[in-house]
Coordinates of C-alpha atoms in Angstrom, one line a residue:
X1169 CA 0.0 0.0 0.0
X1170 CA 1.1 3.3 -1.0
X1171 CA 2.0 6.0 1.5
X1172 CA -0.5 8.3 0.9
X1173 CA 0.0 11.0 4.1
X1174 CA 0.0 14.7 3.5
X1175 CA 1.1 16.9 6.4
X1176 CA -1.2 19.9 7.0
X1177 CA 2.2 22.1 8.1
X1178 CA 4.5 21.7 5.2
X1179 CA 8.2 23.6 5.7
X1180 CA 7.6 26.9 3.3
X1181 CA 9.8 30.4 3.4
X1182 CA 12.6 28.6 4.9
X1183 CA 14.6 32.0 4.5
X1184 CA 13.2 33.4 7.0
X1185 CA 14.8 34.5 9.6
X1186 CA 18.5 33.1 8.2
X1187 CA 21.3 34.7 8.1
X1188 CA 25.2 34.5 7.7
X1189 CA 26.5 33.2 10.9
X1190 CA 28.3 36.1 12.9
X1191 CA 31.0 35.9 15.4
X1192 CA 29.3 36.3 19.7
X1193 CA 30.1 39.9 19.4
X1194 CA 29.0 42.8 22.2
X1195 CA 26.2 45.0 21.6
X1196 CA 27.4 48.4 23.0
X1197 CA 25.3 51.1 21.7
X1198 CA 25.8 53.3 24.3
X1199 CA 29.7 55.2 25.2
X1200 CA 29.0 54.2 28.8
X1201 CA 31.5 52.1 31.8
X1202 CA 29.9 48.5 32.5
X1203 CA 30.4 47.7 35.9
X1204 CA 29.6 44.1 37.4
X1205 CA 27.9 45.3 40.7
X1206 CA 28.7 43.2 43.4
X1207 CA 29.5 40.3 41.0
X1208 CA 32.8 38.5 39.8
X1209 CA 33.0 38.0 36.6
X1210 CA 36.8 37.1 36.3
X1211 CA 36.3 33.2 36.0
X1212 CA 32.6 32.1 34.8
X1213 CA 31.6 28.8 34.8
X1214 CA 28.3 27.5 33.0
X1215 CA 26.8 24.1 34.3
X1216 CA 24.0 22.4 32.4
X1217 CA 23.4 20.1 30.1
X1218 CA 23.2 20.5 25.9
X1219 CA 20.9 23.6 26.3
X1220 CA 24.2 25.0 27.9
X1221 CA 26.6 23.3 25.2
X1222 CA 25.3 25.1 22.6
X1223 CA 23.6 22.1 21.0
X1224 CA 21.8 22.6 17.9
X1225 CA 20.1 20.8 14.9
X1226 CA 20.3 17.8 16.7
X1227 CA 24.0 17.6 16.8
X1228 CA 27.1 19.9 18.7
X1229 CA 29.3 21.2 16.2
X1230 CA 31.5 24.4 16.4
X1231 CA 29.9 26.6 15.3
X1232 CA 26.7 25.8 17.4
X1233 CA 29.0 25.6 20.5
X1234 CA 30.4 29.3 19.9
X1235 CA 27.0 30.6 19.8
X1236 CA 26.2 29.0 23.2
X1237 CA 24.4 31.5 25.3
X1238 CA 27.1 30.7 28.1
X1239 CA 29.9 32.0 25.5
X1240 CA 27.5 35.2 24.9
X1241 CA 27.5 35.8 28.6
X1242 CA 31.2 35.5 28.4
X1243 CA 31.2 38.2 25.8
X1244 CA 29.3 40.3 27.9
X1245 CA 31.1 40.0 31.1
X1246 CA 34.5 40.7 29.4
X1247 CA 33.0 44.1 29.2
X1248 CA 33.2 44.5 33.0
X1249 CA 36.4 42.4 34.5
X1250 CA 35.4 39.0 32.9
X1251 CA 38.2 36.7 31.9
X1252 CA 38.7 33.8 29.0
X1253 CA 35.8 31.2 28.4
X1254 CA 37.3 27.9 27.3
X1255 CA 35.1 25.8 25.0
X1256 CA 36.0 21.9 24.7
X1257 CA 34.7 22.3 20.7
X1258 CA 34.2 19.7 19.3
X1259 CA 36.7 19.3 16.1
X1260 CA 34.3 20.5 13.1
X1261 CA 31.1 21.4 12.1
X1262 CA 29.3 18.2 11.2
X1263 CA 29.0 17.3 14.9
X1264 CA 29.2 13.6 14.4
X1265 CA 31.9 11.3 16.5
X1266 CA 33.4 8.5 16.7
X1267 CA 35.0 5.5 19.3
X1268 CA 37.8 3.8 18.0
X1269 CA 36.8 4.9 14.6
X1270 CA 33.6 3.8 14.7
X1271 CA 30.5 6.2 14.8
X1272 CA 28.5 6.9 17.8
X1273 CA 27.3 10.1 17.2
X1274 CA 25.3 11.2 14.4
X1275 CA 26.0 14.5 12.1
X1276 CA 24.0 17.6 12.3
X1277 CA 20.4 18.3 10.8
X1278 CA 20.5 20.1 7.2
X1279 CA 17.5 21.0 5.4
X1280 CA 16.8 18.6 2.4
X1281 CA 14.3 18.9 -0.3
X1282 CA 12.9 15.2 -0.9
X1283 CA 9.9 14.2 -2.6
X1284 CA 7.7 15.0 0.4
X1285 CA 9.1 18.8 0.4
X1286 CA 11.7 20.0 2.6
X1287 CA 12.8 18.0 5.3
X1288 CA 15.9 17.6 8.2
X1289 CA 18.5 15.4 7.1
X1290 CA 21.6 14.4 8.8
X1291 CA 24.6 15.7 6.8
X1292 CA 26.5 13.1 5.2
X1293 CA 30.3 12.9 5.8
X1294 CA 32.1 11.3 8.9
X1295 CA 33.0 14.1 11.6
X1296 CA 36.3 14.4 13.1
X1297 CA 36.0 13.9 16.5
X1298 CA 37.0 10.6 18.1
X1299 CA 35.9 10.8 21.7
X1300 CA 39.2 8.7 22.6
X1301 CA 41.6 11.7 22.3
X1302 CA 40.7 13.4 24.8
X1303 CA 41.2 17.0 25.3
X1304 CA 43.5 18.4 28.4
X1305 CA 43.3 22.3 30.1
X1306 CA 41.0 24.3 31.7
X1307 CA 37.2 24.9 30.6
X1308 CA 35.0 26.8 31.2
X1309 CA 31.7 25.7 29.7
X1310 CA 30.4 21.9 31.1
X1311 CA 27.3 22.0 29.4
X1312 CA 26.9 17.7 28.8
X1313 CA 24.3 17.0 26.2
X1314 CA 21.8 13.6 27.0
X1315 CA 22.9 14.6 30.7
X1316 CA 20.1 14.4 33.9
X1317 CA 20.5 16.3 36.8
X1318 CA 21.4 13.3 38.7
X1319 CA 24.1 12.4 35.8
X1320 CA 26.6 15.1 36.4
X1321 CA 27.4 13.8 39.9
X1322 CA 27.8 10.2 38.5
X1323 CA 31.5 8.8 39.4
X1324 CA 32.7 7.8 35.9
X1325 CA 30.3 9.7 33.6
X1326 CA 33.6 10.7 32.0
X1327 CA 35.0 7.4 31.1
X1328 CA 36.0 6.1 27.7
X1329 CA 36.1 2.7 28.2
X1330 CA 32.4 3.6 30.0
X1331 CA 30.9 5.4 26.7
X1332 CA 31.8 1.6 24.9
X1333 CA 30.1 0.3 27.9
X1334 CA 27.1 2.5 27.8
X1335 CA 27.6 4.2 31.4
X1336 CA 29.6 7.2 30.3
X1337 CA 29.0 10.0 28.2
X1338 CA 30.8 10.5 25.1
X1339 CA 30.9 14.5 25.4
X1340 CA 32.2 14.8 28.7
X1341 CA 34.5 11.6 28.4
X1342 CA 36.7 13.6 25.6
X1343 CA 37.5 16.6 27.9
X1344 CA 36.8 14.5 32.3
X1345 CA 40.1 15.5 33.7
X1346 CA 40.0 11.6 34.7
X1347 CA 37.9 8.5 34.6
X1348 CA 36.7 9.0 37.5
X1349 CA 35.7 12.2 38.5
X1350 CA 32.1 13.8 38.5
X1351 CA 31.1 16.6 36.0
X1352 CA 30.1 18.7 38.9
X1353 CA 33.9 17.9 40.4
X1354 CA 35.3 19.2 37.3
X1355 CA 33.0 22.1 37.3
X1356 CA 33.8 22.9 40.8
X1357 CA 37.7 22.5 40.4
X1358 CA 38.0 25.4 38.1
X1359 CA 37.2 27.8 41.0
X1360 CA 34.7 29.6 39.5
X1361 CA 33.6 33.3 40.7
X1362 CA 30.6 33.4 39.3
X1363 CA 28.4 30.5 37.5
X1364 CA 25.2 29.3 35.5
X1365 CA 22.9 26.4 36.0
X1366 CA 20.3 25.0 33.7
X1367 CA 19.9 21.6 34.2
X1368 CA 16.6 19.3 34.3
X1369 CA 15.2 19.5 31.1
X1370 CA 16.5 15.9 30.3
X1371 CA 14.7 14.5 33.7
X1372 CA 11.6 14.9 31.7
X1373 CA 12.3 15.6 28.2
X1374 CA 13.5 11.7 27.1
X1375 CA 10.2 10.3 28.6
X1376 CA 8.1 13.1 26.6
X1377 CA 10.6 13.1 22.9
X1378 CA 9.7 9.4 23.2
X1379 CA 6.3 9.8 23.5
X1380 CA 5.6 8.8 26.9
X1381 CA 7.1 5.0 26.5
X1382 CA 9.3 5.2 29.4
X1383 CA 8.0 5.0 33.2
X1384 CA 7.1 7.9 35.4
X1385 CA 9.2 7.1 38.4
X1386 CA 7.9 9.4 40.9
X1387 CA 8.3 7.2 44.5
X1388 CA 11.0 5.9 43.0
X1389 CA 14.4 7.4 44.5
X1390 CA 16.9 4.9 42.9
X1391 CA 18.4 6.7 39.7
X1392 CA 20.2 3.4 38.9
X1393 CA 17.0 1.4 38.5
X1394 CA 16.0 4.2 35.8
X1395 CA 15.9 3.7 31.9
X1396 CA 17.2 6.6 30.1
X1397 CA 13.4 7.6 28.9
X1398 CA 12.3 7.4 32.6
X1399 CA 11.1 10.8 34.2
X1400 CA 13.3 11.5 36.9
X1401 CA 11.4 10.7 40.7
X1402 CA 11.4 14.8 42.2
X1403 CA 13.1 14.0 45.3
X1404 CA 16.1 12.8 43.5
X1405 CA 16.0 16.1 41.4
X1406 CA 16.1 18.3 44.2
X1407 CA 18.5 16.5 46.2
X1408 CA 21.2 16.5 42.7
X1409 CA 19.9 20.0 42.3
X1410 CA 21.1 20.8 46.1
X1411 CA 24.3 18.8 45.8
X1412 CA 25.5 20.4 42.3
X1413 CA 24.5 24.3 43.8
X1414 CA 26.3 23.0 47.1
X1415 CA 29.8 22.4 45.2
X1416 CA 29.3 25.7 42.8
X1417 CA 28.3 28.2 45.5
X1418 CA 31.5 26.5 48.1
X1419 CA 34.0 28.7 46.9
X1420 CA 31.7 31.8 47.6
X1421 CA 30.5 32.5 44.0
X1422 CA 27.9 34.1 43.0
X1423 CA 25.2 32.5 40.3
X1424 CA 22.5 32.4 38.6
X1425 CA 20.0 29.2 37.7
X1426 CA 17.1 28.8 35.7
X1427 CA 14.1 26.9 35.8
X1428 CA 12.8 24.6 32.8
X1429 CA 10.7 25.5 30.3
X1430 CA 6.9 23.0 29.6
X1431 CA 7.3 20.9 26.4
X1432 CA 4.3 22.1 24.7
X1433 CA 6.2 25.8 23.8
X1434 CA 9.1 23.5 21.7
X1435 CA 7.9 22.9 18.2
X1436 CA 8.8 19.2 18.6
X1437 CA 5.4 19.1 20.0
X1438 CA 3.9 21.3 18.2
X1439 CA 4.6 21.0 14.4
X1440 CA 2.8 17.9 13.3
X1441 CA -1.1 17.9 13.6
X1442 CA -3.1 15.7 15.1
X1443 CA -5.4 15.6 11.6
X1444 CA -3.0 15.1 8.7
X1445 CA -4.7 12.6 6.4
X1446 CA -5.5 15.5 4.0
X1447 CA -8.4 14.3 1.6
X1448 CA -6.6 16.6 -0.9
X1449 CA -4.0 14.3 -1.5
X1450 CA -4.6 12.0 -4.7
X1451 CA -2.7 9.2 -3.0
X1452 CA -5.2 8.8 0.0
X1453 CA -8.5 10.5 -1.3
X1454 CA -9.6 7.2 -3.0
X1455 CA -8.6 5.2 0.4
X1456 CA -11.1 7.0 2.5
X1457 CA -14.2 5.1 1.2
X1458 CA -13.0 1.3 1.7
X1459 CA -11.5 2.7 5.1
X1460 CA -14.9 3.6 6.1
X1461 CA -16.0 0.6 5.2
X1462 CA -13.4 -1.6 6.9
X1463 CA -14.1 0.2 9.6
X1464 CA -18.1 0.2 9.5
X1465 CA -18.5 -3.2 11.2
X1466 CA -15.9 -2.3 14.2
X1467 CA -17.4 0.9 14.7
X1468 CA -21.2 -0.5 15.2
X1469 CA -19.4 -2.7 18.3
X1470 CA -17.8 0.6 19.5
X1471 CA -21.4 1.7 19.5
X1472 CA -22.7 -1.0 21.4
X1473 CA -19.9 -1.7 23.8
X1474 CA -20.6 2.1 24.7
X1475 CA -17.2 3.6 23.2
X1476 CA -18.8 5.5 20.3
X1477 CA -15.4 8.0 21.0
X1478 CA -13.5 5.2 19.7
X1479 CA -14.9 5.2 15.8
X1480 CA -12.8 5.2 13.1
X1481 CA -14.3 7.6 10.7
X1482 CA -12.5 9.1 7.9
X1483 CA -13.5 12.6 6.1
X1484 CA -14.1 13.1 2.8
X1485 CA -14.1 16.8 2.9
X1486 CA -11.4 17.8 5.4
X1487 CA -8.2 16.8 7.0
X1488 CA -8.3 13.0 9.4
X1489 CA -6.9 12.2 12.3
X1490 CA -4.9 9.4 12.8
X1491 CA -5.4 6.3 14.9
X1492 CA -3.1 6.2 17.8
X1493 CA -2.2 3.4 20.1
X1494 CA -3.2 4.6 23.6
X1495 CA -2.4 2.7 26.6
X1496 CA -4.3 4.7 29.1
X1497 CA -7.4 3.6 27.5
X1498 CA -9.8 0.3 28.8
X1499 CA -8.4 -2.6 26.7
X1500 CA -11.4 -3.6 24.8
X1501 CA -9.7 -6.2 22.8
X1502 CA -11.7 -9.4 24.8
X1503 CA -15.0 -7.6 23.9
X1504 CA -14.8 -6.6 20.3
X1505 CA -13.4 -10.1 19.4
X1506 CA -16.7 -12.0 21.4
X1507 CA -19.0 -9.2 19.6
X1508 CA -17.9 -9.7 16.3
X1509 CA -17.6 -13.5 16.5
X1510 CA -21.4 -13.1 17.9
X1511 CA -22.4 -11.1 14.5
X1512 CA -20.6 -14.0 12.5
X1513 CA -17.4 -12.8 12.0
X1514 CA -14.8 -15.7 11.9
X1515 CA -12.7 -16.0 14.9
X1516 CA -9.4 -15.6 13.5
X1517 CA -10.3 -12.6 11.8
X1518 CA -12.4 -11.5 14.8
X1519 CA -9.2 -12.0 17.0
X1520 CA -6.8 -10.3 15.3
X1521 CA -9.1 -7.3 15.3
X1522 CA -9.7 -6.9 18.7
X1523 CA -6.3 -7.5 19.1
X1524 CA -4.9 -4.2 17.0
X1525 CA -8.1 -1.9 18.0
X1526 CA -8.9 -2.8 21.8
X1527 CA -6.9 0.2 23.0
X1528 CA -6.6 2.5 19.9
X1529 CA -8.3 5.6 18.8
X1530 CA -8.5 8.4 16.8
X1531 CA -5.9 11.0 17.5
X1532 CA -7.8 14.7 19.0
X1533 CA -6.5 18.0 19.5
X1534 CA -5.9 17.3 23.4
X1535 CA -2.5 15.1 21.5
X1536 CA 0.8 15.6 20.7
X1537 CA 2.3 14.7 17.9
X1538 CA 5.7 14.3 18.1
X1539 CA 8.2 16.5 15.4
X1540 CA 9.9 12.4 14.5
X1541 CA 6.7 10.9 13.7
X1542 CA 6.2 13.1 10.4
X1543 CA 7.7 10.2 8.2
X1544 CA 6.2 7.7 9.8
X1545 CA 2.7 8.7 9.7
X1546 CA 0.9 6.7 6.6
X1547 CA 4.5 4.2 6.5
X1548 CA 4.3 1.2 6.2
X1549 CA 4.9 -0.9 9.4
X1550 CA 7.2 -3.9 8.9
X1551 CA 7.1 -5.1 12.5
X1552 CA 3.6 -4.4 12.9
X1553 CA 3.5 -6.6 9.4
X1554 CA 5.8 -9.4 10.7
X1555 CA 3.4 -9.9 13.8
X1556 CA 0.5 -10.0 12.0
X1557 CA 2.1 -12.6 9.2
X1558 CA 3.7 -14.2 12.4
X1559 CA 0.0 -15.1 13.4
X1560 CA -1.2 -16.5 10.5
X1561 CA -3.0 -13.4 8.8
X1562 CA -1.7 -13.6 4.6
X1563 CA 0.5 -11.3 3.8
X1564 CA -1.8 -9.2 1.2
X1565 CA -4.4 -8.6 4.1
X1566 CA -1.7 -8.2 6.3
X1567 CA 0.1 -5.0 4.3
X1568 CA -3.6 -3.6 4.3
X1569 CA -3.2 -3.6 7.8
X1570 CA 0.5 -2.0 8.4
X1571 CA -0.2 1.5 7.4
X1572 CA 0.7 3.9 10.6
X1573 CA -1.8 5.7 11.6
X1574 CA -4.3 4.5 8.9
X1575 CA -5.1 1.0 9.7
X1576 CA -2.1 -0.3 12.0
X1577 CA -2.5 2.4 15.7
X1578 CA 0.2 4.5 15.7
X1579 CA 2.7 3.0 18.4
X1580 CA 3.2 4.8 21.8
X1581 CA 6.7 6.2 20.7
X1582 CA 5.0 9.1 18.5
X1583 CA 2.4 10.7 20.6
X1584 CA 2.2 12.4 24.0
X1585 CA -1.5 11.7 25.1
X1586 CA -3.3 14.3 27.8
X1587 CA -2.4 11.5 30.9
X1588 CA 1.6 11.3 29.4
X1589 CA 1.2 15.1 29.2
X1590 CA 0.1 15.1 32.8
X1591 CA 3.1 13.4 34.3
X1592 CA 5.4 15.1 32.7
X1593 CA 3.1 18.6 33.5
X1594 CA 3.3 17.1 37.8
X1595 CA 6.8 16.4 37.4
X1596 CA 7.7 19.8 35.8
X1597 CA 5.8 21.9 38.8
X1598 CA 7.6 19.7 41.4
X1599 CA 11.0 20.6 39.7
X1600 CA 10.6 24.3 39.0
X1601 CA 9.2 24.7 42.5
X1602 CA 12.5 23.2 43.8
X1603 CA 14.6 25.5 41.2
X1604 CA 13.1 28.7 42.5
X1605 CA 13.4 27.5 46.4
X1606 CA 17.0 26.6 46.2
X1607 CA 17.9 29.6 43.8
X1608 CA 16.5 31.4 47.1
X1609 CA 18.2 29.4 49.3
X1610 CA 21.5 29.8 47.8
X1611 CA 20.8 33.8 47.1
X1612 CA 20.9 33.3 43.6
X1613 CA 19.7 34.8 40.3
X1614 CA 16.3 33.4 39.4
X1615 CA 15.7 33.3 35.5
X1616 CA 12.1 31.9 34.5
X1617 CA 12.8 30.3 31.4
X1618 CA 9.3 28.7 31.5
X1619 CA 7.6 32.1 30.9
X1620 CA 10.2 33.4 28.9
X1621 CA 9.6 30.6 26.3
X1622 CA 6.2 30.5 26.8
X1623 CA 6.3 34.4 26.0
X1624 CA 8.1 33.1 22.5
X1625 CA 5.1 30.7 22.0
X1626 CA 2.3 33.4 22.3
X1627 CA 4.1 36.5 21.0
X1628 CA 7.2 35.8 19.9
X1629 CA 10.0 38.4 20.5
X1630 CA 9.8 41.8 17.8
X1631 CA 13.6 42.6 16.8
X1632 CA 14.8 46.1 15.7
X1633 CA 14.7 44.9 12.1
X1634 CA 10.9 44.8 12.1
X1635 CA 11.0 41.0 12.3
X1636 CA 9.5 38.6 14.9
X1637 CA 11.6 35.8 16.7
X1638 CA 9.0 33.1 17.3
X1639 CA 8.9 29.3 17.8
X1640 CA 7.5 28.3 14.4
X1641 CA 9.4 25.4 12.9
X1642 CA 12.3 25.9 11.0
X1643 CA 10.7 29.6 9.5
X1644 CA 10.5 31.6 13.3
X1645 CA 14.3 31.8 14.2
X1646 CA 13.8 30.5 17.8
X1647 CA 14.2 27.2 17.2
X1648 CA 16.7 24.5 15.3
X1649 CA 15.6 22.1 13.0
X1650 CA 15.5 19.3 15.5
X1651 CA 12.8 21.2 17.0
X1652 CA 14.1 20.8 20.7
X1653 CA 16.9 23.4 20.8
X1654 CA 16.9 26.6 20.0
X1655 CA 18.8 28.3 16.7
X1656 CA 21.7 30.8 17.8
X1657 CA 18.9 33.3 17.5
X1658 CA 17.0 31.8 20.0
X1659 CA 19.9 31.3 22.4
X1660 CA 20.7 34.9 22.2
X1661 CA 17.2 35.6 23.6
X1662 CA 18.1 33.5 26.5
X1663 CA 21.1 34.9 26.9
X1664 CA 19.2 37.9 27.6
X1665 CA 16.8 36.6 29.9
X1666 CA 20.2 35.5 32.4
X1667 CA 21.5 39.4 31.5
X1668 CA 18.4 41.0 32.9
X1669 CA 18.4 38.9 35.9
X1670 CA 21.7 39.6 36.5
X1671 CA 21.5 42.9 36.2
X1672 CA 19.2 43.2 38.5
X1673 CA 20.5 40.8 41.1
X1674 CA 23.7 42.3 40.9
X1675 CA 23.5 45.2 40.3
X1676 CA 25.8 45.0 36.7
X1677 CA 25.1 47.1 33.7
X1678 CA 26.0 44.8 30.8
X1679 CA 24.4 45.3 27.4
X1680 CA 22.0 43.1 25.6
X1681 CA 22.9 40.6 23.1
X1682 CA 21.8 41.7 19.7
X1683 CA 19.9 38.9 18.8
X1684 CA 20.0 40.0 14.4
X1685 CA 23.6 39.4 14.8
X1686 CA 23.1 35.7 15.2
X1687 CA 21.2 33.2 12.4
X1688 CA 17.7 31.9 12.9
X1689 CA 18.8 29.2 10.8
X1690 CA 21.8 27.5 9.3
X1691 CA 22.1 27.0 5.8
X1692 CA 24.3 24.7 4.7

């Protein structure tokens, strides 16, 4: 069966908001002294995870890493006493890596026009950076992409022979002063007078970017019983929050942390439609009547097992939602297998139905599609095709029945339903409640990230030039094409949200970052 999908959002004016990269350069407009206040900006320190790497288009490269906000800080405070910010770069711009030569880290995200329209594309070409040879001096930026709060006070989290072993991580094993040591140790021993934090966003994020198939593990306090796509329990958040502002804040520096923005304000959620089975498309218009009639006898025992929510109905006149997999709902798959043997359906047939439909549905506007799932929507499914062959169903009927989202429920992976959105909605209040506590306790700068990128979500952020940084996909200049991180453009606007605070914590009067100096998106 054909792939007959047709995305209601499709990428278009992908100029906008692009520009030549620019050196991190500092926006003085004004002939005036910048002071620091009461701060210390001599030796700065950022702490975090690849939100402070400078992690971008799915992939840390050079150029993404110098337009970290951390390094634009850096600019900034060299204006009023602050010193060098070493950058472990990576060792060119595809971002890839590799272990003994062979690849464990994929290249960056490049716009590539394919016969669905534009799309992100890894760049071909083998990067440069083997995480073996490991890079020696002092550094200033330990922003650790894939890292959880908990993660950067993990013994060994810099080990080589750990990456191999799938314990380490790869970015901080190139640059750990030892195999050994702790991210936060490595932070801590560079005496830092003043420091960032932003960490958290992973505790939460991997379970949501994968659709919810990990486990909630709130009242669970044992990290190492975790899978990566877990949600972090908030009890060990807060005490790996404590312990990493504990060893920052010993030397008597001053900082400045910030809390983490909700997951419905990054265009990963918020690209793809629920309803993209466009009735406009010639490849799927003449599919809708036989789905509807598939579906007509399934539908009549939705009715009279009570779950008329749970048709399948297909529109002939306007876009269709797709069937999801939802595991949240009552597993039905007993009763529509007895009701449609009772109407004279044969039981194999009658089996294997209630067997792909007792917990699926259509998809609604209260779900999240996730940015990934766009080419697998309407794909043929050749595990959901091996099962199905596997128990005895012929392999013609069995391709009818293997199209994502059309006749096979989308799997769990690809869509954040309202109770996944919960969790992750419970667990984000519980960890920005401890953020804003211990930035209080600790008599730091509190920077509220979550209304700040909210704000970009809403309004988006006007710039001098008459254009409007927003978080539209690939077109709004906030956001990188692996729709999770933002662009340099859209770090600069965080950058400024830590300026202001710090400004007004401590009393500094550094400049802005000029957010037009810095592209909205790469082009290759």
């Amino acid at each position: 069966m054909k792939k007959f999908y047709a995305l209601m959002l499709p990428l278009i004016g992908l100029m906008i908001a692009c520009e030549d990269d620019a050196a991190p350069v500092a926006i003085d407009p004004d002939p005036i002294e910048h002071t620091s206040g009461t701060a210390n900006f001599a030796n700065y320190v950022a702490v975090g995870n690849s939100l402070t790497a400078g992690f971008s288009d799915n992939a840390l490269f050079i150029d993404g890493q110098a337009a970290s906000f951390p390094n634009m800080l850096a600019t900034q405070f060299a204006l009023a006493g602050g010193g060098d910010f070493n950058i472990p770069f990576m060792a060119d711009n595809l971002g890839g890596a590799t272990l003994g030569g062979t690849p464990i880290l994929g290249n960056r995200l490049i716009l590539q026009f394919t016969p669905d329209g534009p799309a992100p594309t890894p760049k071909t070409g083998t990067g440069t950076t083997e995480i073996s040879n490991k890079l020696t001096g002092s550094f200033n930026n330990y922003g650790i992409p894939g890292a959880k709060s908990y993660e950067l006070l993990a013994p060994g989290y810099g080990s080589v022979a750990g990456v191999g072993a799938g314990t380490a991580n790869p970015y901080f094993a190139r640059f750990s002063s030892s195999d050994g040591t702790t991210v936060v140790g490595d932070a801590a021993a560079q005496g830092a007078t003043f420091f960032t934090t932003w960490i958290g966003s992973n505790d939460i994020l991997l379970y949501a970017t994968n659709g919810g198939a990990g486990t909630d593990q709130t009242g669970n306090t044992d990290p190492t019983s975790y899978e990566r796509i877990d949600i972090t329990d908030p009890l060990v958040f807060a005490g790996s929050l404590d312990a990493i502002l504990q060893a920052m804040t010993a030397g008597g520096a001053d900082g400045v942390i910030a809390n983490l923005p909700n997951v419905v304000d990054i265009p990963f959620f918020t690209t793809i439609p629920y309803a993209p089975l466009s009735p406009e498309n010639p490849d799927f218009a003449p599919q809708i009547p036989v789905l509807n009639a598939q579906f007509a006898g399934l539908n009549q025992v939705f009715q009279l097992l009570g779950a008329p929510e749970r048709q399948f109905v297909f529109s002939e006149t306007a876009a269709s939602p797709i069937i999801i997999h939802d595991e949240d709902l009552a597993n039905l798959s007993t009763e529509i297998t007895t009701a449609l043997v009772n109407g004279g359906l044969d039981v194999p047939t009658a089996t294997i139905t209630g067997l792909l439909y007792g917990q699926a549905r259509q998809a609604n506007a209260d779900d999240l599609i996730v940015l990934t799932a766009r080419p697998e929507i309407a794909a043929f499914n050749q595990d959901a095709f091996e099962m199905l062959t596997g128990l005895g169903v012929e392999a013609a009927t069995a391709g009818q029945l293997s199209v994502n989202g059309v006749t096979y429920p989308m799997p769990d992976q690809w869509v954040l339903t309202p109770e996944e959105q919960t969790s992750i909605e419970t667990a984000l209040t519980a960890y920005n409640t401890t953020i804003e506590a211990l930035a209080t306790q600790y008599d730091l700068g509190f920077v509220d990230m979550n209304a700040k990128l909210t704000e970009l979500r809403e309004t988006g952020f006007p710039q001098t030039d008459g254009s409007v940084v927003t978080n539209v996909f690939a077109t709004g200049g906030g956001f990188s094409l692996d729709g999770v991180h933002p662009a340099p453009r859209g770090y600069a606007i965080v950058a400024n949200a830590f300026l202001e605070v710090i400004n007004a914590k401590f009393g500094s009067n550094l400049p802005p970052v000029e957010p037009l100096n810095f592209t909205g998106l790469y082009i290759d």
